Short mmCIF file of C-alpha atoms in Angstrom, two decimals:
data_model
loop_
_atom_site.label_atom_id
_atom_site.label_comp_id
_atom_site.label_asym_id
_atom_site.label_seq_id
_atom_site.Cartn_x
_atom_site.Cartn_y
_atom_site.Cartn_z
CA MET A 1 95.54 116.55 135.80
CA VAL A 2 93.79 118.56 133.06
CA ILE A 3 95.38 118.50 129.61
CA PHE A 4 94.42 120.78 126.74
CA LEU A 5 95.28 118.95 123.54
CA SER A 6 95.52 120.72 120.19
CA CYS A 7 96.81 117.62 118.40
CA ARG A 8 95.76 115.43 115.53
CA VAL A 9 96.77 112.25 113.74
CA LEU A 10 98.94 109.98 115.95
CA ALA A 11 101.92 111.16 118.06
CA GLY A 12 100.07 113.63 120.31
CA PRO A 13 96.84 111.61 120.52
CA PHE A 14 98.83 108.47 121.41
CA ALA A 15 100.70 110.30 124.20
CA THR A 16 97.53 111.75 125.67
CA MET A 17 95.61 108.48 125.40
CA ILE A 18 98.23 106.95 127.70
CA LEU A 19 97.85 109.89 130.11
CA GLY A 20 94.08 109.52 129.91
CA ASP A 21 94.40 105.84 130.81
CA LEU A 22 96.24 106.99 133.96
CA GLY A 23 93.39 109.27 134.97
CA ALA A 24 94.19 112.61 133.34
CA GLU A 25 91.30 114.70 132.07
CA VAL A 26 92.20 115.17 128.41
CA ILE A 27 90.40 117.90 126.47
CA LYS A 28 90.91 117.38 122.72
CA VAL A 29 90.60 120.55 120.63
CA GLU A 30 89.26 119.82 117.14
CA LYS A 31 88.37 121.84 114.08
CA PRO A 32 84.57 122.32 113.82
CA GLY A 33 83.06 120.19 111.10
CA SER A 34 85.91 117.91 110.06
CA GLY A 35 87.76 117.41 113.37
CA ASP A 36 90.94 115.35 113.61
CA ASP A 37 92.31 114.26 110.20
CA THR A 38 92.14 110.60 111.23
CA ARG A 39 88.33 110.78 111.47
CA ALA A 40 88.40 110.49 107.66
CA TRP A 41 91.10 107.80 107.47
CA GLY A 42 89.20 104.78 106.25
CA PRO A 43 87.82 102.35 105.42
CA PRO A 44 87.26 100.57 107.67
CA PHE A 45 84.59 102.56 109.48
CA VAL A 46 82.27 101.51 112.27
CA GLY A 47 79.09 103.31 111.34
CA SER A 48 80.42 106.74 110.40
CA GLU A 49 83.47 106.52 112.70
CA SER A 50 86.96 105.81 111.38
CA VAL A 51 88.51 102.80 113.12
CA TYR A 52 91.87 104.61 112.98
CA PHE A 53 90.46 107.47 115.07
CA LEU A 54 88.71 105.10 117.46
CA SER A 55 91.98 103.25 118.11
CA ILE A 56 93.87 106.18 119.69
CA ASN A 57 91.34 108.55 121.26
CA ARG A 58 89.69 106.86 124.23
CA ASN A 59 89.37 108.71 127.55
CA LYS A 60 89.17 112.16 125.95
CA LYS A 61 86.68 114.99 125.76
CA SER A 62 86.25 116.77 122.42
CA ILE A 63 85.74 120.52 122.16
CA ALA A 64 85.28 121.96 118.66
CA VAL A 65 87.04 125.33 118.41
CA ASP A 66 87.92 127.51 115.43
CA MET A 67 91.33 128.73 116.60
CA LYS A 68 91.54 131.18 113.68
CA ASN A 69 88.53 132.97 115.13
CA PRO A 70 89.73 135.49 117.77
CA GLN A 71 87.03 134.32 120.16
CA GLY A 72 88.07 130.73 119.59
CA ALA A 73 91.71 131.58 120.25
CA ARG A 74 90.61 133.28 123.48
CA VAL A 75 89.02 130.00 124.60
CA ILE A 76 92.33 128.17 124.07
CA ARG A 77 94.17 130.84 126.08
CA GLU A 78 92.23 129.76 129.15
CA VAL A 79 95.15 127.49 129.97
CA GLN A 80 95.41 128.75 133.53
CA HIS A 81 92.75 126.12 134.23
CA CYS A 82 95.01 123.36 132.86
CA LEU A 83 98.25 121.71 133.88
CA VAL A 84 99.50 120.76 130.41
CA PHE A 85 98.99 122.14 126.91
CA ILE A 86 100.07 119.90 124.01
CA THR A 87 100.25 121.04 120.42
CA GLU A 88 101.00 119.30 117.16
CA PRO A 89 100.69 122.06 114.55
CA GLY A 90 103.16 120.57 112.07
CA VAL A 91 105.74 123.37 112.02
CA PRO A 92 106.83 125.87 114.70
CA GLY A 93 105.36 129.37 114.73
CA LYS A 94 101.81 128.72 113.50
CA LEU A 95 100.24 128.94 116.93
CA SER A 96 102.40 131.91 117.90
CA GLU A 97 100.73 133.84 115.08
CA MET A 98 97.40 133.26 116.87
CA GLY A 99 98.81 134.27 120.24
CA LEU A 100 98.94 130.63 121.32
CA GLY A 101 102.68 129.97 121.21
CA PRO A 102 104.71 128.73 124.19
CA GLU A 103 106.28 132.14 124.83
CA GLN A 104 102.83 133.78 125.00
CA LEU A 105 100.93 131.19 127.04
CA ARG A 106 103.77 130.55 129.50
CA THR A 107 104.13 134.30 130.10
CA GLU A 108 100.47 134.36 131.11
CA THR A 109 100.71 131.08 133.05
CA PRO A 110 104.30 130.36 134.23
CA ARG A 111 103.23 127.02 135.80
CA LEU A 112 102.04 125.74 132.42
CA ILE A 113 103.75 122.73 130.86
CA TYR A 114 103.67 123.39 127.12
CA CYS A 115 104.60 120.40 124.94
CA SER A 116 105.24 121.05 121.24
CA ILE A 117 105.30 118.09 118.88
CA THR A 118 106.80 118.88 115.47
CA GLY A 119 108.60 117.07 112.68
CA TYR A 120 112.12 118.43 113.12
CA GLY A 121 112.22 120.58 116.24
CA GLN A 122 111.71 124.24 117.13
CA THR A 123 114.86 125.56 115.45
CA GLY A 124 117.37 124.50 112.82
CA PRO A 125 117.61 124.28 109.02
CA SER A 126 114.70 121.84 108.64
CA SER A 127 112.44 123.15 111.42
CA LEU A 128 109.92 124.75 109.05
CA SER A 129 109.52 121.60 106.95
CA PRO A 130 106.29 119.65 107.50
CA GLY A 131 106.84 116.41 109.37
CA TYR A 132 104.96 113.17 108.76
CA ASP A 133 105.75 109.69 110.01
CA SER A 134 106.62 108.25 106.61
CA ILE A 135 108.92 111.18 105.78
CA LEU A 136 110.71 111.15 109.14
CA SER A 137 110.97 107.36 109.04
CA ALA A 138 112.94 107.86 105.84
CA VAL A 139 115.00 110.88 106.93
CA SER A 140 115.92 109.29 110.29
CA GLY A 141 117.33 106.12 108.71
CA MET A 142 114.55 103.85 109.97
CA MET A 143 113.50 102.84 106.45
CA HIS A 144 117.11 102.33 105.42
CA ILE A 145 117.49 99.50 107.94
CA THR A 146 114.01 98.00 107.41
CA GLY A 147 113.26 95.48 104.68
CA PRO A 148 114.55 92.22 103.20
CA GLU A 149 118.28 91.65 102.83
CA GLY A 150 119.30 92.94 99.42
CA GLY A 151 115.80 94.36 98.86
CA GLU A 152 114.21 97.79 98.81
CA PRO A 153 113.64 99.96 101.91
CA VAL A 154 110.33 99.20 103.64
CA ARG A 155 108.05 101.35 105.75
CA PRO A 156 107.36 99.66 109.13
CA GLY A 157 103.91 98.12 109.36
CA VAL A 158 102.73 100.73 111.88
CA ALA A 159 103.81 104.37 112.26
CA MET A 160 106.67 103.62 114.66
CA THR A 161 108.18 107.13 114.37
CA ASP A 162 104.89 108.71 115.46
CA LEU A 163 104.42 106.13 118.22
CA ALA A 164 107.98 106.57 119.52
CA THR A 165 107.43 110.34 119.61
CA GLY A 166 104.19 109.86 121.53
CA LEU A 167 105.98 107.70 124.10
CA TYR A 168 108.76 110.27 124.47
CA ALA A 169 106.17 113.05 124.87
CA HIS A 170 104.29 111.07 127.52
CA GLY A 171 107.49 110.48 129.52
CA ALA A 172 108.62 114.09 129.15
CA ILE A 173 105.29 115.38 130.44
CA MET A 174 105.48 113.12 133.48
CA ALA A 175 109.02 114.37 134.19
CA ALA A 176 107.89 117.99 133.78
CA LEU A 177 105.06 117.42 136.24
CA LEU A 178 107.58 116.17 138.81
CA GLN A 179 109.78 119.19 138.14
CA ARG A 180 106.85 121.57 138.65
CA HIS A 181 105.92 119.79 141.85
CA ASN A 182 109.45 120.50 143.13
CA THR A 183 109.97 123.99 141.71
CA GLY A 184 106.50 125.43 141.14
CA THR A 185 107.28 126.32 137.54
CA GLY A 186 106.40 124.78 134.23
CA THR A 187 108.48 124.33 131.09
CA HIS A 188 108.36 124.15 127.30
CA ILE A 189 108.97 120.63 125.96
CA ASP A 190 110.39 120.39 122.44
CA CYS A 191 109.44 116.91 121.19
CA ASN A 192 109.92 116.03 117.53
CA LEU A 193 109.73 113.03 115.24
CA LEU A 194 113.30 113.29 113.93
CA SER A 195 114.95 113.28 117.35
CA SER A 196 112.67 110.54 118.66
CA GLN A 197 113.42 108.15 115.82
CA VAL A 198 117.16 108.87 115.61
CA SER A 199 117.48 108.24 119.36
CA CYS A 200 115.76 104.88 118.83
CA LEU A 201 118.40 103.73 116.34
CA SER A 202 120.30 102.53 119.45
CA HIS A 203 123.15 100.13 118.57
CA ILE A 204 122.74 100.74 114.83
CA ALA A 205 123.64 104.39 115.41
CA ALA A 206 126.42 103.49 117.84
CA ASN A 207 127.95 101.07 115.31
CA PHE A 208 128.35 103.92 112.86
CA LEU A 209 129.35 106.60 115.36
CA ASN A 210 132.06 104.46 116.90
CA SER A 211 133.34 102.37 114.01
CA GLY A 212 132.02 104.06 110.89
CA LYS A 213 130.04 100.94 110.01
CA GLU A 214 127.13 101.68 107.71
CA ALA A 215 123.95 99.70 108.40
CA LYS A 216 122.04 97.62 105.89
CA ARG A 217 118.77 95.73 105.75
CA TRP A 218 118.67 92.25 107.25
CA GLY A 219 115.01 91.23 106.96
CA THR A 220 114.15 89.33 110.16
CA ALA A 221 117.82 88.58 110.86
CA HIS A 222 120.21 90.23 113.31
CA GLU A 223 123.45 91.74 112.09
CA SER A 224 125.52 90.61 115.08
CA ILE A 225 123.88 87.34 116.25
CA VAL A 226 123.40 84.05 114.39
CA PRO A 227 120.94 82.32 114.38
CA TYR A 228 118.61 85.14 115.42
CA GLN A 229 115.86 85.46 112.81
CA GLY A 230 112.74 84.07 111.21
CA PHE A 231 112.69 80.74 109.39
CA LYS A 232 110.06 79.44 106.98
CA THR A 233 108.33 76.27 108.16
CA SER A 234 106.15 73.94 106.11
CA ASP A 235 103.06 76.05 106.93
CA GLY A 236 104.29 79.44 108.21
CA HIS A 237 107.22 81.05 109.96
CA ILE A 238 109.00 80.81 113.30
CA VAL A 239 111.53 83.18 114.89
CA VAL A 240 114.47 81.66 116.77
CA ALA A 241 116.76 83.80 118.94
CA ALA A 242 119.90 81.96 120.01
CA GLY A 243 121.68 84.70 121.90
CA ASN A 244 124.62 82.65 123.18
CA ASP A 245 126.65 79.52 122.43
CA VAL A 246 124.70 77.30 124.82
CA GLN A 247 121.44 78.22 123.13
CA PHE A 248 122.95 77.46 119.72
CA VAL A 249 123.80 73.96 120.91
CA ARG A 250 120.23 73.51 122.10
CA VAL A 251 118.90 74.67 118.70
CA CYS A 252 121.01 72.04 116.98
CA GLN A 253 119.79 69.38 119.38
CA VAL A 254 116.14 70.25 118.80
CA LEU A 255 116.69 70.20 115.05
CA ASP A 256 118.58 66.88 115.20
CA LEU A 257 121.61 68.62 113.74
CA GLU A 258 124.10 67.98 116.56
CA GLU A 259 126.88 67.56 114.03
CA LEU A 260 126.87 71.32 113.51
CA THR A 261 128.05 71.86 117.07
CA GLU A 262 131.23 69.92 116.27
CA GLU A 263 132.21 72.14 113.37
CA ALA A 264 134.90 74.66 114.30
CA LYS A 265 133.41 77.41 112.16
CA TYR A 266 130.24 77.44 114.31
CA LYS A 267 131.81 77.19 117.77
CA THR A 268 131.28 80.84 118.73
CA ASN A 269 128.82 83.53 117.76
CA LYS A 270 131.60 85.53 116.10
CA LEU A 271 132.39 82.56 113.89
CA ARG A 272 128.72 81.91 113.17
CA VAL A 273 128.30 85.53 112.03
CA GLN A 274 131.30 85.12 109.71
CA ASN A 275 129.86 81.90 108.28
CA ARG A 276 126.20 82.80 108.44
CA LYS A 277 125.29 81.87 104.85
CA GLN A 278 126.34 78.23 105.09
CA LEU A 279 124.84 77.79 108.55
CA LEU A 280 121.52 79.45 107.73
CA SER A 281 121.18 77.40 104.57
CA VAL A 282 121.35 74.17 106.61
CA LEU A 283 119.01 75.46 109.32
CA SER A 284 116.49 76.79 106.78
CA GLN A 285 116.25 73.44 105.02
CA ARG A 286 115.55 71.69 108.31
CA PHE A 287 112.93 74.18 109.54
CA ALA A 288 111.04 73.86 106.24
CA GLN A 289 110.43 70.15 106.90
CA GLU A 290 107.89 70.55 109.74
CA THR A 291 105.05 72.83 110.77
CA THR A 292 105.30 75.85 113.01
CA SER A 293 103.29 74.18 115.77
CA ASP A 294 105.55 71.10 115.60
CA TRP A 295 108.64 73.25 116.07
CA LEU A 296 107.09 75.23 118.91
CA ARG A 297 106.32 71.97 120.68
CA ARG A 298 109.87 70.68 120.10
CA PHE A 299 111.44 73.87 121.46
CA GLU A 300 109.25 73.96 124.57
CA GLY A 301 111.44 73.71 127.67
CA SER A 302 114.66 74.00 125.65
CA GLY A 303 115.61 77.40 127.02
CA VAL A 304 115.78 78.86 123.49
CA PRO A 305 113.51 81.87 122.86
CA VAL A 306 111.18 81.07 119.95
CA GLY A 307 107.85 82.33 118.70
CA PRO A 308 105.58 82.15 115.66
CA ILE A 309 105.18 85.05 113.25
CA ASN A 310 101.49 85.57 113.97
CA SER A 311 98.87 87.13 111.78
CA ILE A 312 96.79 89.80 113.53
CA GLN A 313 93.97 87.27 113.87
CA GLN A 314 96.37 84.92 115.62
CA VAL A 315 97.61 87.73 117.88
CA PHE A 316 94.16 88.34 119.29
CA SER A 317 93.53 84.62 119.68
CA ASP A 318 96.66 84.26 121.80
CA PRO A 319 95.83 83.30 125.41
CA GLN A 320 98.53 85.57 126.83
CA VAL A 321 97.25 88.58 124.86
CA ASN A 322 93.80 87.98 126.31
CA HIS A 323 95.19 87.38 129.81
CA ASN A 324 97.06 90.71 129.64
CA GLY A 325 93.83 92.58 128.94
CA LEU A 326 94.90 93.84 125.56
CA ILE A 327 91.43 93.81 124.07
CA GLN A 328 89.37 96.73 125.39
CA ASN A 329 85.63 96.92 124.77
CA MET A 330 83.65 100.16 124.84
CA GLU A 331 80.20 101.42 123.91
CA HIS A 332 80.45 104.34 121.51
CA PRO A 333 77.50 106.78 121.28
CA THR A 334 77.03 106.28 117.52
CA ALA A 335 79.22 103.33 116.50
CA GLY A 336 77.91 101.00 119.19
CA SER A 337 80.19 98.29 120.57
CA ILE A 338 83.85 98.77 119.59
CA CYS A 339 87.14 97.06 120.48
CA VAL A 340 90.60 98.64 120.56
CA PRO A 341 94.03 97.59 121.90
CA GLY A 342 94.10 98.09 125.65
CA PRO A 343 96.77 99.73 127.86
CA ALA A 344 100.17 98.02 127.89
CA VAL A 345 101.04 98.63 131.56
CA ARG A 346 99.52 97.34 134.78
CA PHE A 347 99.94 98.69 138.32
CA SER A 348 99.75 96.65 141.52
CA SER A 349 98.30 99.53 143.55
CA PHE A 350 95.33 100.52 141.40
CA LEU A 351 93.20 99.49 138.46
CA PRO A 352 92.43 101.91 135.62
CA LEU A 353 88.90 103.23 135.45
CA SER A 354 86.50 101.86 132.86
CA PRO A 355 87.45 103.62 129.63
CA ASP A 356 85.37 106.34 128.04
CA PRO A 357 84.85 105.80 124.30
CA PRO A 358 86.48 108.13 121.77
CA PRO A 359 84.43 111.32 121.51
CA LEU A 360 82.30 112.76 118.73
CA ILE A 361 83.50 116.05 117.26
CA GLY A 362 82.60 118.71 119.81
CA GLN A 363 80.80 116.23 122.04
CA HIS A 364 81.95 118.01 125.18
CA THR A 365 82.17 121.63 123.98
CA ILE A 366 79.43 122.99 126.23
CA SER A 367 80.35 120.94 129.29
CA VAL A 368 84.06 121.88 129.04
CA LEU A 369 83.26 125.57 128.62
CA THR A 370 80.89 125.65 131.56
CA GLU A 371 82.41 123.13 133.97
CA SER A 372 86.15 123.25 133.24
CA LEU A 373 86.59 126.82 131.98
CA HIS A 374 83.71 128.37 133.99
CA TYR A 375 82.01 130.22 131.12
CA SER A 376 78.51 131.50 131.76
CA GLU A 377 75.55 130.20 129.77
CA GLN A 378 75.32 133.54 128.00
CA GLU A 379 79.01 133.42 127.01
CA VAL A 380 78.66 129.90 125.70
CA THR A 381 75.62 130.85 123.61
CA SER A 382 77.51 133.79 122.16
CA LEU A 383 80.48 131.59 121.21
CA LEU A 384 78.22 129.02 119.57
CA GLN A 385 76.37 131.70 117.58
CA SER A 386 79.63 133.28 116.40
CA GLY A 387 80.97 129.96 115.10
CA ALA A 388 84.03 130.19 117.35
CA VAL A 389 82.99 126.86 118.90
CA ALA A 390 80.61 124.06 117.94
CA GLN A 391 78.72 121.35 119.79
CA SER A 392 78.06 117.91 118.31
CA PRO A 393 74.45 117.63 117.16
CA ASP A 394 74.45 113.94 118.14
CA VAL A 395 74.79 114.68 121.88
#
């Protein structure tokens, strides 16, 4: 599968990195000179490379094209050689002005799968507004439900709205490929940050839609289950998730607080939710008396789901994280040895190929033009001289 990718920042690059992990040939179109915005998002840098860019662009080829140059736009129109074309221009219509919109390219190539990633969607009252993760996290309600109880709204620690959109785009492209296999025709996929994040509100949205219940911030706690949250220990934090009455009894036994199980106001989860403040006050005092590792040892074999709130250093020291292959090492042409988070999914029938490192700007311009798009040497030279395309000087 060959994918032409005119995307930057996170949602589109994240989607295509997953497809690249599965063996797709991903051709990343970048602006000559500066390239993807995230190349400048630092520190930290490894050499001259932004770690942000390195984290989401493995298994891709980079071709530097000035799409505002008519000759550069003509290069992008060579989509008949590709199966999928993904764009992330910010707002609908910009690429159509260059002759690169879905209606134009799919007329020329009906089998093309054209995936547009925008902030708000192709049509509607907000469709022409620029869309960024932090803005759509706010507009979608994600920030409204994130943060400490009684505190201010908080942006999630990573760009979850972008990442959710990338996952939706990845799944939609796979579905479109199956549809084309069955019908012989492609499609235009409208993927946007607003719809992706609102759809991920799950039961929070359903609570409001069905009962009119407005959501609020709960910190690490759960609105409908008690105890189901983080507790401060003498040296850190632990999360306990007692999802049923039997598990609550086991929590009390581990904490040497069996007397709580005899109190009528804690007999069921519904009652525990109604009396959460008194119960959590008692539990919090007990958890604060011992260390996180002590509590983890006490809960082992209890049947109650528990886990520490790890720092990032602790995450990548975790034996299970290492066992799952979530640290991926690569040799980058200028940065040297780099490490990024590895693929999340394994398959019993095949192993992924050794990853290619994230590309330099325009690292593969000449090879893509000649090998993938079948340009002659003379045509490539002409494009380079005109400034319509550029090749990395470091190759």
